[in-house]
Tab-separated table of C-alpha atoms in Angstrom:
chain	number	residue	atom	x	y	z
K	1048	ALA	CA	4.442	-0.170	0.799
K	1049	GLN	CA	2.009	1.743	2.929
K	1050	LYS	CA	-0.380	4.329	1.624
K	1051	VAL	CA	-3.098	6.531	3.069
K	1052	THR	CA	-5.649	8.217	0.846
K	1053	GLN	CA	-7.837	11.083	1.914
K	1054	ALA	CA	-9.818	11.750	-1.211
K	1055	GLN	CA	-11.527	14.857	0.122
K	1056	THR	CA	-9.167	17.794	-0.210
K	1057	GLU	CA	-11.578	20.375	1.175
K	1058	ILE	CA	-14.983	20.229	2.806
K	1059	SER	CA	-17.144	23.179	3.726
K	1060	VAL	CA	-20.190	22.839	5.964
K	1061	VAL	CA	-22.475	25.064	7.938
K	1062	GLU	CA	-22.385	24.917	11.703
K	1063	LYS	CA	-24.415	22.098	13.262
K	1064	GLU	CA	-24.166	19.916	10.201
K	1065	ASP	CA	-22.661	16.458	10.499
K	1066	VAL	CA	-19.586	15.790	8.413
K	1067	THR	CA	-17.628	12.624	7.606
K	1068	LEU	CA	-13.986	12.633	6.631
K	1069	ASP	CA	-12.893	9.624	4.621
K	1070	CYS	CA	-9.670	7.673	4.988
K	1071	VAL	CA	-8.609	4.624	3.015
K	1072	TYR	CA	-5.363	2.843	3.716
K	1073	GLU	CA	-3.140	0.209	2.172
K	1074	THR	CA	-0.728	-2.050	3.978
K	1075	ARG	CA	0.487	-5.613	3.692
K	1076	ASP	CA	1.023	-5.940	7.414
K	1077	THR	CA	-1.495	-7.781	9.539
K	1078	THR	CA	-0.738	-5.657	12.581
K	1079	TYR	CA	-0.947	-1.937	12.133
K	1080	TYR	CA	-2.214	1.228	13.777
K	1081	LEU	CA	-4.387	3.994	12.434
K	1082	PHE	CA	-4.526	7.548	13.672
K	1083	TRP	CA	-6.380	10.780	13.202
K	1084	TYR	CA	-4.720	14.110	13.929
K	1085	LYS	CA	-6.181	17.609	13.842
K	1086	GLN	CA	-4.095	20.565	12.697
K	1087	PRO	CA	-5.756	23.907	13.473
K	1088	PRO	CA	-4.473	27.140	11.897
K	1089	SER	CA	-1.906	27.466	14.687
K	1090	GLY	CA	-0.088	24.487	13.162
K	1091	GLU	CA	0.204	22.101	16.075
K	1092	LEU	CA	-0.937	18.560	15.378
K	1093	VAL	CA	-3.388	17.333	17.973
K	1094	PHE	CA	-3.734	13.597	18.495
K	1095	LEU	CA	-7.377	12.502	18.289
K	1096	ILE	CA	-7.435	8.719	18.200
K	1097	ARG	CA	-5.428	5.546	17.682
K	1098	ARG	CA	-6.970	2.312	16.519
K	1099	ASN	CA	-5.284	-1.106	16.403
K	1100	SER	CA	-5.841	-3.377	13.438
K	1101	PHE	CA	-7.222	-6.133	15.631
K	1102	ASP	CA	-9.865	-3.930	17.212
K	1103	GLU	CA	-12.678	-3.081	14.845
K	1104	GLN	CA	-14.952	-1.573	17.432
K	1105	ASN	CA	-16.201	1.818	16.490
K	1106	GLU	CA	-15.507	4.572	18.935
K	1107	ILE	CA	-17.366	7.651	20.035
K	1108	SER	CA	-15.906	10.537	21.949
K	1109	GLY	CA	-18.323	13.379	22.434
K	1110	ARG	CA	-19.177	14.748	18.995
K	1111	TYR	CA	-16.473	12.648	17.357
K	1112	SER	CA	-16.903	9.103	16.138
K	1113	TRP	CA	-14.762	6.761	14.128
K	1114	ASN	CA	-15.789	3.878	11.892
K	1115	PHE	CA	-13.053	1.317	11.275
K	1116	GLN	CA	-13.782	-1.321	8.633
K	1117	LYS	CA	-11.010	-3.730	7.712
K	1118	SER	CA	-13.060	-5.219	4.898
K	1119	THR	CA	-12.893	-1.941	3.012
K	1120	SER	CA	-9.596	-0.715	4.540
K	1121	SER	CA	-11.288	2.411	5.742
K	1122	PHE	CA	-11.106	4.454	8.911
K	1123	ASN	CA	-13.621	7.266	8.591
K	1124	PHE	CA	-14.116	10.110	11.014
K	1125	THR	CA	-17.461	11.770	11.684
K	1126	ILE	CA	-18.051	15.037	13.482
K	1127	THR	CA	-21.605	15.454	14.672
K	1128	ALA	CA	-23.146	18.911	15.035
K	1129	SER	CA	-20.021	20.617	13.736
K	1130	GLN	CA	-18.789	23.837	15.285
K	1131	VAL	CA	-16.644	26.652	13.958
K	1132	VAL	CA	-13.823	25.501	16.251
K	1133	ASP	CA	-13.721	22.239	14.324
K	1134	SER	CA	-12.292	24.111	11.344
K	1135	ALA	CA	-8.861	22.608	10.722
K	1136	VAL	CA	-6.919	20.233	8.549
K	1137	TYR	CA	-7.465	16.633	9.554
K	1138	PHE	CA	-4.861	13.999	8.818
K	1139	CYS	CA	-5.302	10.259	8.784
K	1140	ALA	CA	-2.112	8.281	9.366
K	1141	LEU	CA	-0.926	4.687	9.446
K	1142	ASN	CA	1.994	2.828	10.941
K	1143	SER	CA	2.771	-0.837	10.885
K	1144	GLY	CA	5.031	-0.949	13.885
K	1145	GLY	CA	8.330	-2.374	12.781
K	1146	SER	CA	11.352	-0.191	13.096
K	1147	ASN	CA	10.591	3.022	14.921
K	1148	TYR	CA	6.885	3.103	14.106
K	1149	LYS	CA	7.133	5.561	11.245
K	1150	LEU	CA	3.877	7.229	10.262
K	1151	THR	CA	2.518	7.432	6.765
K	1152	PHE	CA	0.209	10.424	6.442
K	1153	GLY	CA	-2.611	11.116	4.070
K	1154	LYS	CA	-2.649	14.471	2.326
K	1155	GLY	CA	-5.176	15.867	4.755
K	1156	THR	CA	-8.678	17.249	4.497
K	1157	LEU	CA	-9.318	20.919	5.125
K	1158	LEU	CA	-12.588	21.268	6.974
K	1159	THR	CA	-14.206	24.677	7.119
K	1160	VAL	CA	-17.218	25.099	9.354
K	1161	ASN	CA	-19.087	28.288	8.597
K	1162	PRO	CA	-21.302	30.021	11.143
F	455	GLY	CA	0.301	14.076	29.662
F	456	ALA	CA	2.389	13.458	26.519
F	457	VAL	CA	3.394	17.045	25.895
F	458	VAL	CA	6.052	17.929	23.365
F	459	SER	CA	7.548	21.384	23.127
F	460	GLN	CA	9.559	23.043	20.404
F	461	HIS	CA	11.759	26.070	20.519
F	462	PRO	CA	11.802	28.523	18.918
F	463	SER	CA	8.265	28.748	17.603
F	464	TRP	CA	9.433	30.852	14.718
F	465	VAL	CA	12.720	32.221	13.460
F	466	ILE	CA	13.880	34.569	10.745
F	467	CYS	CA	17.491	34.368	9.671
F	468	LYS	CA	19.812	35.509	6.943
F	469	SER	CA	20.883	33.208	4.166
F	470	GLY	CA	24.040	31.313	5.080
F	471	THR	CA	23.449	31.153	8.808
F	472	SER	CA	22.649	28.044	10.830
F	473	VAL	CA	19.531	27.590	12.868
F	474	LYS	CA	18.981	25.153	15.719
F	475	ILE	CA	15.533	23.894	16.679
F	476	GLU	CA	14.938	22.056	19.938
F	477	CYS	CA	12.317	19.405	20.571
F	478	ARG	CA	11.579	18.282	24.108
F	479	SER	CA	9.264	15.710	25.593
F	480	LEU	CA	8.105	17.357	28.792
F	481	ASP	CA	6.422	14.606	30.748
F	482	PHE	CA	7.647	11.370	29.248
F	483	GLN	CA	10.811	9.757	27.991
F	484	ALA	CA	11.064	9.452	24.253
F	485	THR	CA	13.250	6.751	22.803
F	486	THR	CA	12.425	7.933	19.328
F	487	MET	CA	11.810	11.392	17.971
F	488	PHE	CA	10.851	12.306	14.441
F	489	TRP	CA	11.437	15.427	12.393
F	490	TYR	CA	8.991	16.513	9.730
F	491	ARG	CA	8.793	19.314	7.250
F	492	GLN	CA	5.546	20.776	6.003
F	493	PHE	CA	5.047	23.165	3.124
F	494	PRO	CA	1.907	25.308	2.934
F	495	LYS	CA	-1.238	23.326	2.237
F	496	GLN	CA	0.683	20.073	2.078
F	497	SER	CA	1.016	17.026	4.235
F	498	LEU	CA	3.875	16.278	6.582
F	499	MET	CA	7.044	14.926	5.066
F	500	LEU	CA	9.213	12.807	7.320
F	501	MET	CA	12.801	14.008	7.236
F	502	ALA	CA	14.485	11.747	9.759
F	503	THR	CA	14.048	9.431	12.683
F	504	SER	CA	16.133	10.126	15.740
F	505	ASN	CA	16.958	7.525	18.352
F	506	GLU	CA	18.522	8.473	21.655
F	507	GLY	CA	22.225	7.820	21.706
F	508	SER	CA	22.557	6.807	18.075
F	509	LYS	CA	22.781	8.389	14.667
F	510	ALA	CA	19.627	9.599	13.014
F	511	THR	CA	18.126	7.764	10.085
F	512	TYR	CA	17.360	10.086	7.199
F	513	GLU	CA	14.695	9.645	4.583
F	514	GLN	CA	15.645	9.418	0.965
F	515	GLY	CA	16.437	12.800	-0.503
F	516	VAL	CA	17.137	14.529	2.808
F	517	GLU	CA	20.687	15.862	3.072
F	518	LYS	CA	22.371	14.625	6.226
F	519	ASP	CA	24.962	17.377	6.210
F	520	LYS	CA	22.318	19.998	5.712
F	521	PHE	CA	19.987	18.889	8.470
F	522	LEU	CA	21.979	17.800	11.502
F	523	ILE	CA	20.084	15.878	14.127
F	524	ASN	CA	21.228	15.166	17.654
F	525	HIS	CA	19.251	13.101	20.136
F	526	ALA	CA	21.424	13.400	23.210
F	527	SER	CA	18.903	12.421	25.861
F	528	LEU	CA	15.548	10.742	26.261
F	529	THR	CA	13.820	14.101	26.363
F	530	LEU	CA	15.697	16.246	23.866
F	531	SER	CA	16.397	16.166	20.165
F	532	THR	CA	17.765	19.021	18.104
F	533	LEU	CA	17.609	19.805	14.407
F	534	THR	CA	20.198	22.195	13.000
F	535	VAL	CA	19.648	23.620	9.562
F	536	THR	CA	23.146	24.450	8.404
F	537	SER	CA	23.921	27.250	5.959
F	538	ALA	CA	20.247	27.951	5.516
F	539	HIS	CA	18.922	29.203	2.200
F	540	PRO	CA	15.525	30.611	1.243
F	541	GLU	CA	14.387	27.222	-0.047
F	542	ASP	CA	14.807	25.857	3.478
F	543	SER	CA	12.016	28.149	4.634
F	544	SER	CA	9.287	25.877	5.911
F	545	PHE	CA	7.359	24.649	8.926
F	546	TYR	CA	9.372	22.101	10.890
F	547	ILE	CA	7.567	19.796	13.291
F	548	CYS	CA	8.944	17.233	15.676
F	549	SER	CA	7.181	14.339	17.314
F	550	ALA	CA	8.084	11.909	20.048
F	551	ARG	CA	7.159	8.337	20.802
F	552	GLU	CA	7.082	7.125	24.376
F	553	ARG	CA	9.835	4.874	25.577
F	554	THR	CA	7.357	2.251	26.715
F	555	GLY	CA	6.895	1.285	23.126
F	556	ARG	CA	3.528	2.763	22.509
F	557	GLU	CA	2.707	3.451	18.933
F	558	THR	CA	1.374	6.971	19.272
F	559	GLN	CA	3.482	9.930	18.230
F	560	TYR	CA	2.863	13.215	20.000
F	561	PHE	CA	3.693	16.347	18.087
F	562	GLY	CA	5.320	19.596	19.037
F	563	PRO	CA	3.780	22.940	18.078
F	564	GLY	CA	6.172	23.394	15.173
F	565	THR	CA	8.783	25.960	14.188
F	566	ARG	CA	8.289	28.344	11.298
F	567	LEU	CA	11.595	29.129	9.618
F	568	LEU	CA	11.976	32.014	7.209
F	569	VAL	CA	15.331	32.431	5.523
F	570	LEU	CA	15.893	35.790	3.881
């Protein structure tokens, strides 16, 4: 069975602070895919990144960076110099391919960036 | 690219009526579409997986006769909430996966349903 754990339910930071959102996953499959989605107050889920299980390179996109470590089954997300517009719920998700590529979501982390 | 639309964005209806929600992939063909339900401050709960031209696969505990899903084309899937009741009030979100077999799901903006 697959499982995604986002232990941080809520995080509150002040603008310009760096913040890391944790994600730990469980799967028995050797090939799998990890995702991060952002859900702002409007409700729409915005795709941020996909990472394949065989690619452990960390990735940076502007103020966003992701640290994928298979040894600890973690896929953490860091926002550098946070901004108020980063306030949202962030979901980590996992799929192992197979039939239809169903996603298993974590419970989400509510990030509030205060001015 | 990879834009998914949903219509309507929100709907209020009387108890006992049926409501249809449309999900469209605007710039790609989607072999598979997914329907989720989300309660306030909770994660997404997968309701069903919809494949073009075949019957939807429902998750355990989701009533097939209550939530009718039709995936008639590679760009359109519909969810009909039949005989809606107040407990069906929720945020319904669809997603679509590209036909080319890519793993990423792209999500629609969601539909807020309020049943009075």
